[in-house]
Amino acid sequence: MSFYGFARAVARPFVKVLFRYKLEGRENIPEGSFVLCANHVSLLDPVCLVCAFKPKLSFMAKTELNKGILGKVLKKAGMIFVNRQQADLGAIRQCVDVLKNGGSVGIFPQGTRVKGKVDASQGLEGISMICTLGRAQALPVAVVYPSGKAGIFRKTRLIVGKPISTEEFAAAGDRTAQSQYIFGKVCDIINNEEN
């Protein structure tokens, strides 16, 4: 068993009880590689997503986390560190390699945690490039905390939308428009839940 599989197996029952996550729309998870694109509300988001999704997810994370023991553990678990201050082509290449080798990548297109209203314009460039170069579908996932915030014994809903093919988002225009189109699908799920 890989380190990722071991860590997930150990953490999953505790995370399930403490943060009460529920995966909805499981039927939308595609076979093969995909790029999971989700809104980012809390530090708990990637933990709940890793525990809920059976396919291994190599999440992108800020390079500031790549320090000391925590950095070593996260790297061993498949985390891809990205420098948010520049166009980090090395991180993009790592994502593409994961996808071409049959793995899946997790991305928070907002680039940081955002509380409050989500909007398609918050979707940063890079998502569509990774999907295109890795020949993978984008999978929109909405992280929703019904109580308004994350916390112990508070419910966490992980709502999976329909996968988006490269052909579909390519029709949106340039890279910026494509990335915003993808994140817009996450926003649509959240807005539909609120209405």
Coordinates of N, CA and C in Angstrom, one line a residue:
M1 N 0.9 -1.2 0.0 CA 0.0 0.0 0.0 C 0.9 1.3 0.0
S2 N 0.5 2.2 -0.8 CA 1.3 3.5 -0.9 C 1.1 4.3 0.4
F3 N 2.0 5.3 0.6 CA 1.9 6.2 1.7 C 0.5 6.9 1.6
Y4 N 0.1 7.3 0.4 CA -1.1 8.0 0.2 C -2.3 7.1 0.7
G5 N -2.3 5.9 0.2 CA -3.4 5.0 0.5 C -3.4 4.7 2.0
F6 N -2.3 4.5 2.6 CA -2.2 4.3 4.1 C -2.8 5.5 4.9
A7 N -2.3 6.7 4.5 CA -2.7 7.9 5.2 C -4.2 8.1 5.1
R8 N -4.7 7.9 3.9 CA -6.1 8.0 3.6 C -7.0 7.0 4.4
A9 N -6.5 5.8 4.4 CA -7.3 4.7 5.1 C -7.3 5.0 6.6
V10 N -6.2 5.6 7.2 CA -6.2 5.9 8.6 C -7.1 7.1 8.9
A11 N -7.0 8.2 8.1 CA -7.7 9.4 8.3 C -9.2 9.4 8.0
R12 N -9.5 8.6 7.0 CA -10.9 8.6 6.5 C -12.0 8.4 7.6
P13 N -11.9 7.4 8.5 CA -13.0 7.2 9.5 C -13.1 8.4 10.4
F14 N -12.0 9.0 10.8 CA -12.0 10.1 11.7 C -12.6 11.4 11.1
V15 N -12.2 11.6 9.8 CA -12.6 12.8 9.1 C -14.1 12.7 8.8
K16 N -14.6 11.4 8.5 CA -16.0 11.2 8.2 C -16.9 11.5 9.4
V17 N -16.4 11.1 10.6 CA -17.2 11.3 11.9 C -17.1 12.8 12.3
L18 N -15.9 13.3 12.3 CA -15.7 14.7 12.8 C -16.3 15.8 11.9
F19 N -16.1 15.6 10.6 CA -16.5 16.7 9.7 C -17.7 16.3 8.8
R20 N -18.3 15.1 9.0 CA -19.5 14.7 8.4 C -19.7 15.0 7.0
Y21 N -18.7 14.7 6.2 CA -18.8 15.0 4.7 C -19.7 14.0 4.0
K22 N -20.3 14.5 3.0 CA -21.2 13.6 2.2 C -20.9 13.9 0.7
L23 N -20.5 12.9 0.0 CA -20.2 13.0 -1.5 C -21.5 12.8 -2.3
E24 N -21.9 13.9 -3.0 CA -23.1 13.8 -3.8 C -22.7 13.9 -5.3
G25 N -23.5 13.2 -6.1 CA -23.2 13.2 -7.6 C -22.0 12.3 -7.9
R26 N -21.9 11.3 -7.1 CA -20.8 10.3 -7.4 C -20.8 9.7 -8.8
E27 N -22.0 9.6 -9.4 CA -22.1 9.1 -10.7 C -21.5 10.0 -11.8
N28 N -21.1 11.2 -11.4 CA -20.5 12.1 -12.4 C -19.0 12.0 -12.4
I29 N -18.4 11.2 -11.5 CA -16.9 11.0 -11.5 C -16.5 10.1 -12.7
P30 N -15.7 10.7 -13.6 CA -15.4 9.9 -14.8 C -14.4 8.8 -14.5
E31 N -14.3 7.9 -15.4 CA -13.2 6.9 -15.4 C -12.0 7.5 -15.9
G32 N -10.8 7.1 -15.4 CA -9.6 7.7 -15.9 C -9.2 9.0 -15.3
S33 N -8.3 9.7 -15.9 CA -7.8 10.9 -15.3 C -8.8 12.1 -15.4
F34 N -8.7 13.0 -14.4 CA -9.5 14.2 -14.4 C -8.8 15.2 -13.6
V35 N -9.2 16.5 -13.8 CA -8.7 17.6 -13.0 C -9.9 18.1 -12.1
L36 N -9.9 17.8 -10.8 CA -10.9 18.2 -9.9 C -10.7 19.7 -9.6
C37 N -11.8 20.5 -9.9 CA -11.7 21.9 -9.7 C -12.8 22.3 -8.6
A38 N -12.4 22.8 -7.5 CA -13.3 23.1 -6.4 C -13.1 24.5 -5.9
N39 N -14.2 25.0 -5.3 CA -14.0 26.3 -4.5 C -13.3 26.0 -3.2
H40 N -12.7 27.0 -2.7 CA -11.9 26.8 -1.5 C -12.3 27.7 -0.3
V41 N -12.9 27.1 0.7 CA -13.5 27.8 1.8 C -12.6 27.7 3.1
S42 N -12.2 26.4 3.3 CA -11.5 26.1 4.6 C -10.3 25.2 4.3
L43 N -9.4 25.2 5.3 CA -8.3 24.3 5.3 C -8.7 22.8 5.3
L44 N -10.0 22.6 5.7 CA -10.5 21.2 5.7 C -10.9 20.7 4.3
D45 N -11.0 21.6 3.3 CA -11.5 21.2 2.0 C -10.7 20.1 1.4
P46 N -9.4 20.2 1.2 CA -8.6 19.1 0.6 C -8.6 17.8 1.4
V47 N -8.7 17.9 2.7 CA -8.8 16.7 3.6 C -10.0 16.0 3.3
C48 N -11.2 16.7 3.3 CA -12.5 16.0 3.0 C -12.5 15.4 1.6
L49 N -12.0 16.2 0.6 CA -12.0 15.7 -0.8 C -11.1 14.5 -1.0
V50 N -10.0 14.4 -0.4 CA -9.1 13.3 -0.5 C -9.8 12.1 0.2
C51 N -10.4 12.2 1.3 CA -11.1 11.1 2.0 C -12.3 10.6 1.2
A52 N -13.0 11.6 0.6 CA -14.2 11.2 -0.1 C -14.0 10.6 -1.5
F53 N -13.0 11.0 -2.2 CA -12.8 10.5 -3.6 C -11.9 9.3 -3.5
K54 N -12.3 8.2 -4.2 CA -11.5 7.0 -4.2 C -10.2 7.1 -5.0
P55 N -10.4 7.7 -6.2 CA -9.1 7.9 -7.0 C -8.2 8.8 -6.3
K56 N -6.9 8.5 -6.4 CA -5.9 9.4 -5.8 C -5.9 10.7 -6.4
L57 N -5.8 11.8 -5.5 CA -5.8 13.1 -6.0 C -4.5 13.8 -5.6
S58 N -3.7 14.3 -6.6 CA -2.5 15.0 -6.3 C -2.9 16.5 -6.3
F59 N -3.1 17.1 -5.1 CA -3.5 18.5 -5.0 C -2.4 19.5 -5.2
M60 N -2.7 20.6 -5.8 CA -1.8 21.7 -5.9 C -1.9 22.5 -4.6
A61 N -0.7 22.9 -4.1 CA -0.7 23.6 -2.8 C 0.3 24.7 -2.9
K62 N 0.2 25.8 -2.1 CA 1.1 26.9 -2.1 C 2.5 26.4 -1.6
T63 N 3.5 26.9 -2.2 CA 4.9 26.4 -1.9 C 5.3 26.7 -0.5
E64 N 4.6 27.6 0.2 CA 4.9 28.0 1.6 C 4.7 26.8 2.5
L65 N 3.9 25.8 2.1 CA 3.6 24.6 2.9 C 4.8 23.6 2.8
N66 N 5.7 23.8 1.8 CA 6.7 22.9 1.6 C 7.9 23.1 2.5
K67 N 7.7 23.0 3.8 CA 8.7 23.3 4.8 C 8.7 22.2 5.9
G68 N 9.9 21.8 6.4 CA 10.0 20.9 7.5 C 9.3 19.6 7.3
I69 N 8.8 19.0 8.4 CA 8.2 17.7 8.4 C 6.9 17.7 7.6
L70 N 6.1 18.8 7.8 CA 4.8 18.9 7.0 C 5.1 18.8 5.5
G71 N 6.1 19.6 5.1 CA 6.4 19.6 3.6 C 6.7 18.2 3.1
K72 N 7.6 17.5 3.9 CA 8.0 16.1 3.5 C 6.8 15.2 3.4
V73 N 5.9 15.3 4.4 CA 4.7 14.4 4.5 C 3.8 14.7 3.3
L74 N 3.5 16.0 3.0 CA 2.7 16.4 1.9 C 3.2 16.0 0.6
K75 N 4.6 16.1 0.4 CA 5.2 15.7 -0.8 C 5.1 14.2 -1.0
K76 N 5.3 13.5 0.0 CA 5.2 12.0 0.0 C 3.8 11.6 -0.4
A77 N 2.8 12.4 0.0 CA 1.4 12.1 -0.3 C 1.0 12.5 -1.7
G78 N 2.0 13.1 -2.4 CA 1.7 13.4 -3.8 C 1.3 14.9 -4.1
M79 N 1.5 15.7 -3.1 CA 1.1 17.2 -3.2 C 2.1 17.8 -4.2
I80 N 1.5 18.7 -5.0 CA 2.3 19.4 -6.0 C 2.4 20.9 -5.5
F81 N 3.6 21.4 -5.2 CA 3.7 22.7 -4.7 C 3.9 23.7 -5.8
V82 N 3.1 24.8 -5.7 CA 3.1 25.9 -6.7 C 3.5 27.2 -6.1
N83 N 4.3 27.9 -6.8 CA 4.7 29.3 -6.5 C 3.6 30.2 -7.0
R84 N 2.8 30.8 -6.1 CA 1.7 31.6 -6.6 C 2.1 33.0 -7.0
Q85 N 3.4 33.4 -6.9 CA 3.8 34.7 -7.2 C 4.2 34.8 -8.7
Q86 N 4.2 33.6 -9.4 CA 4.7 33.6 -10.8 C 4.0 32.5 -11.5
A87 N 4.2 32.5 -12.9 CA 3.6 31.4 -13.6 C 4.6 30.2 -13.4
D88 N 4.2 29.3 -12.6 CA 5.0 28.2 -12.2 C 4.9 27.0 -13.2
L89 N 5.7 27.1 -14.2 CA 5.7 26.1 -15.3 C 6.1 24.7 -14.8
G90 N 7.0 24.7 -13.8 CA 7.4 23.4 -13.2 C 6.2 22.7 -12.6
A91 N 5.4 23.4 -11.9 CA 4.2 22.8 -11.2 C 3.2 22.3 -12.3
I92 N 3.0 23.1 -13.3 CA 2.1 22.7 -14.4 C 2.6 21.4 -15.1
R93 N 3.9 21.3 -15.3 CA 4.5 20.1 -15.9 C 4.2 18.9 -15.0
Q94 N 4.4 19.1 -13.6 CA 4.1 18.0 -12.7 C 2.7 17.5 -12.8
C95 N 1.7 18.5 -12.9 CA 0.3 18.1 -13.0 C 0.1 17.3 -14.3
V96 N 0.7 17.8 -15.4 CA 0.5 17.1 -16.7 C 1.0 15.7 -16.6
D97 N 2.2 15.6 -16.0 CA 2.8 14.2 -15.8 C 1.9 13.3 -15.1
V98 N 1.3 13.8 -14.0 CA 0.4 13.0 -13.2 C -0.8 12.5 -14.0
L99 N -1.4 13.4 -14.8 CA -2.5 13.1 -15.7 C -2.1 12.1 -16.8
K100 N -1.0 12.3 -17.4 CA -0.6 11.4 -18.5 C -0.2 10.0 -18.0
N101 N 0.1 9.9 -16.7 CA 0.4 8.6 -16.0 C -0.9 8.0 -15.4
G102 N -2.1 8.6 -15.7 CA -3.3 7.9 -15.3 C -3.8 8.4 -14.0
G103 N -3.1 9.4 -13.3 CA -3.6 10.0 -12.1 C -4.6 11.1 -12.3
S104 N -5.0 11.7 -11.2 CA -5.9 12.9 -11.2 C -5.3 14.0 -10.3
V105 N -5.7 15.2 -10.7 CA -5.1 16.4 -10.0 C -6.3 17.2 -9.3
G106 N -6.0 17.7 -8.2 CA -7.0 18.6 -7.5 C -6.5 20.0 -7.5
I107 N -7.4 20.9 -7.9 CA -7.0 22.3 -8.0 C -8.1 23.2 -7.4
F108 N -7.7 24.2 -6.6 CA -8.6 25.3 -6.1 C -8.3 26.5 -7.0
P109 N -9.1 26.7 -8.1 CA -8.9 27.7 -9.1 C -8.9 29.2 -8.5
Q110 N -9.4 29.4 -7.3 CA -9.4 30.7 -6.7 C -8.0 31.1 -6.2
G111 N -7.2 30.1 -6.0 CA -5.8 30.3 -5.6 C -5.6 30.5 -4.1
T112 N -6.6 30.7 -3.4 CA -6.6 30.9 -2.0 C -8.0 30.6 -1.4
R113 N -8.1 30.6 -0.1 CA -9.4 30.5 0.5 C -10.2 31.7 0.3
V114 N -11.5 31.6 -0.1 CA -12.4 32.7 -0.3 C -13.7 32.4 0.4
K115 N -14.0 33.2 1.4 CA -15.3 33.1 2.1 C -16.3 34.1 1.5
G116 N -17.5 33.7 1.4 CA -18.5 34.5 0.8 C -18.9 34.2 -0.6
K117 N -19.3 35.1 -1.4 CA -19.8 34.9 -2.7 C -18.8 34.4 -3.7
V118 N -19.1 33.4 -4.4 CA -18.1 32.9 -5.5 C -18.6 33.4 -6.8
D119 N -17.6 33.6 -7.7 CA -17.9 34.2 -9.0 C -17.0 33.6 -10.0
A120 N -17.4 33.3 -11.2 CA -16.6 32.7 -12.2 C -15.3 33.5 -12.5
S121 N -15.3 34.8 -12.3 CA -14.1 35.6 -12.6 C -13.0 35.2 -11.6
Q122 N -13.3 34.5 -10.5 CA -12.3 34.1 -9.5 C -11.4 33.0 -10.0
G123 N -11.9 32.3 -11.1 CA -11.1 31.2 -11.7 C -9.8 31.7 -12.4
L124 N -8.7 31.4 -11.8 CA -7.4 31.8 -12.3 C -7.0 31.0 -13.5
E125 N -6.2 31.6 -14.4 CA -5.6 30.9 -15.5 C -4.8 29.7 -15.1
G126 N -4.7 28.8 -16.0 CA -3.9 27.6 -15.7 C -4.7 26.3 -15.7
I127 N -6.0 26.4 -15.3 CA -6.8 25.1 -15.2 C -6.9 24.5 -16.6
S128 N -7.3 25.4 -17.5 CA -7.6 24.9 -18.9 C -6.3 24.4 -19.5
M129 N -5.2 25.0 -19.3 CA -3.9 24.6 -19.8 C -3.6 23.2 -19.3
I130 N -3.7 23.0 -18.0 CA -3.4 21.7 -17.4 C -4.3 20.6 -18.0
C131 N -5.6 20.9 -18.1 CA -6.5 19.9 -18.7 C -6.2 19.6 -20.2
T132 N -5.9 20.6 -20.9 CA -5.6 20.5 -22.3 C -4.3 19.7 -22.5
L133 N -3.2 20.1 -21.9 CA -1.9 19.4 -22.0 C -2.0 18.0 -21.5
G134 N -2.8 17.8 -20.4 CA -2.9 16.4 -19.8 C -4.0 15.6 -20.4
R135 N -4.7 16.2 -21.4 CA -5.8 15.5 -22.1 C -6.8 14.9 -21.1
A136 N -7.2 15.7 -20.2 CA -8.1 15.3 -19.1 C -9.3 16.2 -19.0
Q137 N -10.4 15.6 -18.6 CA -11.6 16.4 -18.3 C -11.5 17.2 -17.1
A138 N -12.2 18.3 -17.0 CA -12.3 19.1 -15.7 C -13.5 18.6 -15.0
L139 N -13.4 18.4 -13.7 CA -14.5 17.9 -12.9 C -14.9 19.0 -11.9
P140 N -16.0 19.7 -12.0 CA -16.4 20.7 -11.1 C -17.0 20.1 -9.8
V141 N -16.5 20.6 -8.7 CA -16.9 20.1 -7.4 C -17.2 21.3 -6.5
A142 N -18.4 21.4 -5.9 CA -18.7 22.5 -5.0 C -18.5 22.0 -3.5
V143 N -17.8 22.7 -2.7 CA -17.7 22.4 -1.3 C -18.6 23.3 -0.6
V144 N -19.6 22.8 0.1 CA -20.6 23.6 0.7 C -20.7 23.2 2.2
Y145 N -20.7 24.2 3.0 CA -20.9 24.0 4.5 C -22.3 24.6 4.8
P146 N -23.3 23.7 5.0 CA -24.6 24.2 5.2 C -24.8 25.2 6.4
S147 N -23.9 25.0 7.4 CA -24.0 25.9 8.6 C -23.4 27.2 8.3
G148 N -22.7 27.4 7.2 CA -22.0 28.6 6.9 C -20.5 28.6 7.1
K149 N -20.1 27.6 7.9 CA -18.6 27.5 8.1 C -18.2 26.1 8.5
A150 N -17.0 25.8 8.2 CA -16.4 24.5 8.5 C -16.2 24.3 10.0
G151 N -16.2 23.1 10.5 CA -15.9 22.9 11.9 C -16.3 21.5 12.3
I152 N -15.8 21.1 13.5 CA -16.1 19.8 14.0 C -17.6 19.6 14.2
F153 N -18.0 18.4 13.7 CA -19.4 18.0 13.7 C -20.4 18.8 12.9
R154 N -19.8 19.7 12.1 CA -20.6 20.5 11.1 C -20.7 19.7 9.8
K155 N -21.8 19.7 9.1 CA -21.9 19.0 7.9 C -21.1 19.6 6.8
T156 N -20.5 18.7 5.9 CA -19.8 19.2 4.7 C -20.4 18.5 3.5
R157 N -20.8 19.2 2.5 CA -21.4 18.7 1.3 C -20.4 18.8 0.2
L158 N -20.1 17.7 -0.5 CA -19.2 17.8 -1.6 C -20.0 17.4 -2.9
I159 N -20.4 18.4 -3.7 CA -21.3 18.1 -4.8 C -20.6 18.1 -6.1
V160 N -20.6 17.0 -6.7 CA -19.9 16.8 -8.0 C -20.8 17.1 -9.2
G161 N -20.3 18.0 -10.0 CA -21.0 18.3 -11.3 C -20.6 17.4 -12.4
K162 N -21.2 17.6 -13.6 CA -20.8 16.8 -14.7 C -19.5 17.2 -15.3
P163 N -18.7 16.2 -15.7 CA -17.3 16.5 -16.2 C -17.4 17.4 -17.5
I164 N -16.4 18.2 -17.7 CA -16.3 19.2 -18.8 C -15.2 18.7 -19.7
S165 N -15.5 18.4 -20.9 CA -14.5 18.0 -21.9 C -13.7 19.2 -22.4
T166 N -12.5 18.9 -22.9 CA -11.6 20.0 -23.4 C -12.3 20.7 -24.6
E167 N -13.1 19.9 -25.3 CA -13.8 20.6 -26.5 C -14.8 21.6 -26.0
E168 N -15.5 21.2 -24.9 CA -16.5 22.1 -24.3 C -15.9 23.4 -23.8
F169 N -14.9 23.4 -23.0 CA -14.4 24.6 -22.5 C -13.6 25.4 -23.5
A170 N -13.0 24.7 -24.5 CA -12.2 25.4 -25.5 C -13.1 26.4 -26.3
A171 N -14.4 26.1 -26.4 CA -15.3 27.0 -27.2 C -15.5 28.3 -26.4
A172 N -15.1 28.4 -25.2 CA -15.3 29.6 -24.4 C -14.4 30.8 -24.8
G173 N -13.3 30.5 -25.5 CA -12.4 31.5 -25.9 C -11.0 31.3 -25.6
D174 N -10.3 32.3 -25.1 CA -8.9 32.2 -24.7 C -8.7 31.5 -23.4
R175 N -7.5 31.3 -22.9 CA -7.2 30.6 -21.7 C -8.0 31.1 -20.5
T176 N -8.0 32.4 -20.4 CA -8.7 33.1 -19.2 C -10.2 32.7 -19.3
A177 N -10.8 32.9 -20.4 CA -12.2 32.6 -20.6 C -12.5 31.1 -20.3
Q178 N -11.6 30.3 -20.8 CA -11.8 28.8 -20.6 C -11.7 28.5 -19.1
S179 N -10.8 29.0 -18.4 CA -10.6 28.7 -16.9 C -11.8 29.3 -16.2
Q180 N -12.3 30.4 -16.6 CA -13.5 31.0 -15.9 C -14.7 30.2 -16.2
Y181 N -14.8 29.7 -17.4 CA -15.9 28.8 -17.8 C -15.9 27.6 -16.9
I182 N -14.8 27.0 -16.7 CA -14.7 25.8 -15.8 C -15.1 26.1 -14.4
F183 N -14.5 27.2 -13.8 CA -14.9 27.6 -12.5 C -16.3 28.0 -12.4
G184 N -16.8 28.6 -13.5 CA -18.2 29.0 -13.5 C -19.2 27.8 -13.2
K185 N -18.8 26.6 -13.6 CA -19.6 25.5 -13.4 C -19.7 25.1 -11.9
V186 N -18.6 25.4 -11.2 CA -18.6 25.2 -9.7 C -19.5 26.2 -9.1
C187 N -19.4 27.5 -9.6 CA -20.3 28.5 -9.1 C -21.8 28.2 -9.3
D188 N -22.1 27.6 -10.5 CA -23.5 27.3 -10.8 C -24.0 26.3 -9.8
I189 N -23.2 25.3 -9.4 CA -23.7 24.3 -8.5 C -24.0 25.0 -7.1
I190 N -23.1 25.9 -6.7 CA -23.3 26.6 -5.4 C -24.5 27.5 -5.5
N191 N -24.7 28.2 -6.5 CA -25.8 29.1 -6.7 C -27.1 28.3 -6.7
N192 N -27.1 27.2 -7.4 CA -28.4 26.4 -7.4 C -28.7 25.8 -6.1
E193 N -27.7 25.6 -5.2 CA -28.0 25.1 -3.9 C -28.6 26.2 -3.0
E194 N -28.1 27.4 -3.3 CA -28.6 28.6 -2.4 C -30.0 29.1 -2.8
N195 N -30.4 28.8 -4.1 CA -31.7 29.3 -4.5 C -32.8 28.3 -4.2

